[in-house]
């Protein structure tokens, strides 16, 4: 498994987010999308679309639709394995670094920026959003700290369903351009292919950031047996039926098959 440093992943995410925007980044509106419709009075003959006209049997034109809204969403795994606690801050730092990159791209393109996560109680969890106002680095850091403080409930009570999180964005992605960054350890079954595919088919950009610490990376790549592991943030111990590489291999194969990017970051 190829692991990258946090700086390398940060650089890659910046490139992928910027690449997901169509048009010139120098123009804050900058985004133009084309729509084909029937020729109407006032349309220029130069805008005629020959292929569409031939298929429709009548004159069709290409119309540029500017200013389609851009939204950048960080989907963050805040379950016990992604705990933002006092015993360790490595994953906190990783999520914050991704947010700072997203905030810069959002500011440059006047895009909406949100954090999306699961919240609730053991008996009922639901998707929630935390809006972020792109601004200065210190301002974004303070907003992120406020978000973390809002996670007052025991992290073990929360769930994380990437399939549900991505599916909830599919409808939104039909009407605007979404740049989605998923921050998680990805130590679960890769059962979200349909949702990820649907989101990508709408010309949205989705990038995954798999966060693993040194202890998780050091686990042997065995397919059988169980490991007793200690979470670096919570200090809690648990049995892991499969090694991190077993899960990550499945996730990476899925993302590669869909021509999407999944980065694995080695947290020091």
PDB file of N, CA and C in Angstrom, residues 128-165:
ATOM      1  N   UNK A 128     -25.906  15.605   9.292  1.00  0.00           N
ATOM      2  CA  UNK A 128     -25.974  17.005   9.674  1.00  0.00           C
ATOM      3  C   UNK A 128     -24.913  17.776   8.912  1.00  0.00           C
ATOM      4  N   UNK A 129     -25.105  19.090   8.802  1.00  0.00           N
ATOM      5  CA  UNK A 129     -24.143  19.935   8.108  1.00  0.00           C
ATOM      6  C   UNK A 129     -23.699  21.083   9.003  1.00  0.00           C
ATOM      7  N   UNK A 130     -22.444  21.433   8.881  1.00  0.00           N
ATOM      8  CA  UNK A 130     -21.875  22.552   9.621  1.00  0.00           C
ATOM      9  C   UNK A 130     -21.279  23.514   8.596  1.00  0.00           C
ATOM     10  N   UNK A 131     -21.888  24.693   8.399  1.00  0.00           N
ATOM     11  CA  UNK A 131     -21.379  25.627   7.388  1.00  0.00           C
ATOM     12  C   UNK A 131     -20.072  26.275   7.824  1.00  0.00           C
ATOM     13  N   UNK A 132     -19.189  26.480   6.872  1.00  0.00           N
ATOM     14  CA  UNK A 132     -17.913  27.149   7.112  1.00  0.00           C
ATOM     15  C   UNK A 132     -17.842  28.394   6.225  1.00  0.00           C
ATOM     16  N   UNK A 133     -17.468  29.505   6.812  1.00  0.00           N
ATOM     17  CA  UNK A 133     -17.323  30.739   6.042  1.00  0.00           C
ATOM     18  C   UNK A 133     -15.862  30.885   5.611  1.00  0.00           C
ATOM     19  N   UNK A 134     -15.570  30.759   4.311  1.00  0.00           N
ATOM     20  CA  UNK A 134     -14.187  30.898   3.849  1.00  0.00           C
ATOM     21  C   UNK A 134     -13.654  32.286   4.181  1.00  0.00           C
ATOM     22  N   UNK A 135     -12.479  32.344   4.754  1.00  0.00           N
ATOM     23  CA  UNK A 135     -11.885  33.624   5.131  1.00  0.00           C
ATOM     24  C   UNK A 135     -10.418  33.449   5.430  1.00  0.00           C
ATOM     25  N   UNK A 136      -9.964  34.071   6.510  1.00  0.00           N
ATOM     26  CA  UNK A 136      -8.561  33.937   6.892  1.00  0.00           C
ATOM     27  C   UNK A 136      -8.303  32.551   7.469  1.00  0.00           C
ATOM     28  N   UNK A 137      -7.034  32.161   7.498  1.00  0.00           N
ATOM     29  CA  UNK A 137      -6.658  30.865   8.055  1.00  0.00           C
ATOM     30  C   UNK A 137      -7.088  30.759   9.511  1.00  0.00           C
ATOM     31  N   UNK A 138      -6.831  31.807  10.294  1.00  0.00           N
ATOM     32  CA  UNK A 138      -7.217  31.792  11.707  1.00  0.00           C
ATOM     33  C   UNK A 138      -8.725  31.685  11.862  1.00  0.00           C
ATOM     34  N   UNK A 139      -9.459  32.368  10.980  1.00  0.00           N
ATOM     35  CA  UNK A 139     -10.915  32.318  11.050  1.00  0.00           C
ATOM     36  C   UNK A 139     -11.452  30.929  10.775  1.00  0.00           C
ATOM     37  N   UNK A 140     -10.893  30.259   9.770  1.00  0.00           N
ATOM     38  CA  UNK A 140     -11.326  28.899   9.436  1.00  0.00           C
ATOM     39  C   UNK A 140     -10.971  27.943  10.565  1.00  0.00           C
ATOM     40  N   UNK A 141      -9.790  28.107  11.165  1.00  0.00           N
ATOM     41  CA  UNK A 141      -9.382  27.257  12.286  1.00  0.00           C
ATOM     42  C   UNK A 141     -10.343  27.398  13.461  1.00  0.00           C
ATOM     43  N   UNK A 142     -10.770  28.627  13.743  1.00  0.00           N
ATOM     44  CA  UNK A 142     -11.702  28.855  14.847  1.00  0.00           C
ATOM     45  C   UNK A 142     -13.050  28.199  14.564  1.00  0.00           C
ATOM     46  N   UNK A 143     -13.497  28.265  13.312  1.00  0.00           N
ATOM     47  CA  UNK A 143     -14.764  27.631  12.950  1.00  0.00           C
ATOM     48  C   UNK A 143     -14.665  26.116  13.071  1.00  0.00           C
ATOM     49  N   UNK A 144     -13.516  25.561  12.694  1.00  0.00           N
ATOM     50  CA  UNK A 144     -13.339  24.114  12.803  1.00  0.00           C
ATOM     51  C   UNK A 144     -13.317  23.691  14.264  1.00  0.00           C
ATOM     52  N   UNK A 145     -12.649  24.481  15.105  1.00  0.00           N
ATOM     53  CA  UNK A 145     -12.633  24.188  16.541  1.00  0.00           C
ATOM     54  C   UNK A 145     -14.048  24.233  17.107  1.00  0.00           C
ATOM     55  N   UNK A 146     -14.851  25.163  16.620  1.00  0.00           N
ATOM     56  CA  UNK A 146     -16.245  25.252  17.060  1.00  0.00           C
ATOM     57  C   UNK A 146     -17.014  24.011  16.632  1.00  0.00           C
ATOM     58  N   UNK A 147     -16.743  23.535  15.416  1.00  0.00           N
ATOM     59  CA  UNK A 147     -17.387  22.309  14.941  1.00  0.00           C
ATOM     60  C   UNK A 147     -17.030  21.130  15.835  1.00  0.00           C
ATOM     61  N   UNK A 148     -15.739  20.987  16.151  1.00  0.00           N
ATOM     62  CA  UNK A 148     -15.293  19.882  16.997  1.00  0.00           C
ATOM     63  C   UNK A 148     -15.945  19.968  18.375  1.00  0.00           C
ATOM     64  N   UNK A 149     -16.034  21.171  18.920  1.00  0.00           N
ATOM     65  CA  UNK A 149     -16.664  21.351  20.231  1.00  0.00           C
ATOM     66  C   UNK A 149     -18.150  21.013  20.194  1.00  0.00           C
ATOM     67  N   UNK A 150     -18.761  21.156  19.004  1.00  0.00           N
ATOM     68  CA  UNK A 150     -20.191  20.840  18.890  1.00  0.00           C
ATOM     69  C   UNK A 150     -20.449  19.343  18.956  1.00  0.00           C
ATOM     70  N   UNK A 151     -19.394  18.540  18.802  1.00  0.00           N
ATOM     71  CA  UNK A 151     -19.534  17.086  18.888  1.00  0.00           C
ATOM     72  C   UNK A 151     -19.489  16.679  20.356  1.00  0.00           C
ATOM     73  N   UNK A 152     -20.465  17.145  21.097  1.00  0.00           N
ATOM     74  CA  UNK A 152     -20.452  16.961  22.552  1.00  0.00           C
ATOM     75  C   UNK A 152     -20.839  15.552  22.971  1.00  0.00           C
ATOM     76  N   UNK A 153     -21.580  14.851  22.105  1.00  0.00           N
ATOM     77  CA  UNK A 153     -22.010  13.508  22.469  1.00  0.00           C
ATOM     78  C   UNK A 153     -20.850  12.524  22.328  1.00  0.00           C
ATOM     79  N   UNK A 154     -20.948  11.422  23.035  1.00  0.00           N
ATOM     80  CA  UNK A 154     -19.921  10.385  22.960  1.00  0.00           C
ATOM     81  C   UNK A 154     -19.753   9.946  21.513  1.00  0.00           C
ATOM     82  N   UNK A 155     -18.515   9.975  21.004  1.00  0.00           N
ATOM     83  CA  UNK A 155     -18.278   9.634  19.602  1.00  0.00           C
ATOM     84  C   UNK A 155     -18.691   8.203  19.287  1.00  0.00           C
ATOM     85  N   UNK A 156     -18.679   7.336  20.277  1.00  0.00           N
ATOM     86  CA  UNK A 156     -19.059   5.943  20.031  1.00  0.00           C
ATOM     87  C   UNK A 156     -20.541   5.811  19.720  1.00  0.00           C
ATOM     88  N   UNK A 157     -21.308   6.871  20.010  1.00  0.00           N
ATOM     89  CA  UNK A 157     -22.742   6.838  19.731  1.00  0.00           C
ATOM     90  C   UNK A 157     -23.041   7.171  18.276  1.00  0.00           C
ATOM     91  N   UNK A 158     -22.068   7.731  17.571  1.00  0.00           N
ATOM     92  CA  UNK A 158     -22.308   8.136  16.198  1.00  0.00           C
ATOM     93  C   UNK A 158     -21.935   7.015  15.232  1.00  0.00           C
ATOM     94  N   UNK A 159     -22.557   7.033  14.094  1.00  0.00           N
ATOM     95  CA  UNK A 159     -22.234   6.069  13.044  1.00  0.00           C
ATOM     96  C   UNK A 159     -21.646   6.816  11.859  1.00  0.00           C
ATOM     97  N   UNK A 160     -21.133   6.071  10.901  1.00  0.00           N
ATOM     98  CA  UNK A 160     -20.668   6.679   9.659  1.00  0.00           C
ATOM     99  C   UNK A 160     -21.019   5.745   8.527  1.00  0.00           C
ATOM    100  N   UNK A 161     -21.875   6.207   7.633  1.00  0.00           N
ATOM    101  CA  UNK A 161     -22.313   5.422   6.482  1.00  0.00           C
ATOM    102  C   UNK A 161     -21.968   6.219   5.234  1.00  0.00           C
ATOM    103  N   UNK A 162     -20.859   5.885   4.597  1.00  0.00           N
ATOM    104  CA  UNK A 162     -20.424   6.647   3.429  1.00  0.00           C
ATOM    105  C   UNK A 162     -21.417   6.527   2.288  1.00  0.00           C
ATOM    106  N   UNK A 163     -22.036   5.370   2.159  1.00  0.00           N
ATOM    107  CA  UNK A 163     -23.043   5.196   1.107  1.00  0.00           C
ATOM    108  C   UNK A 163     -24.186   6.187   1.288  1.00  0.00           C
ATOM    109  N   UNK A 164     -24.675   6.322   2.506  1.00  0.00           N
ATOM    110  CA  UNK A 164     -25.762   7.259   2.786  1.00  0.00           C
ATOM    111  C   UNK A 164     -25.318   8.703   2.577  1.00  0.00           C
ATOM    112  N   UNK A 165     -24.100   9.019   3.019  1.00  0.00           N
ATOM    113  CA  UNK A 165     -23.600  10.388   2.889  1.00  0.00           C
ATOM    114  C   UNK A 165     -23.468  10.799   1.423  1.00  0.00           C
TER     115      UNK A 165
END
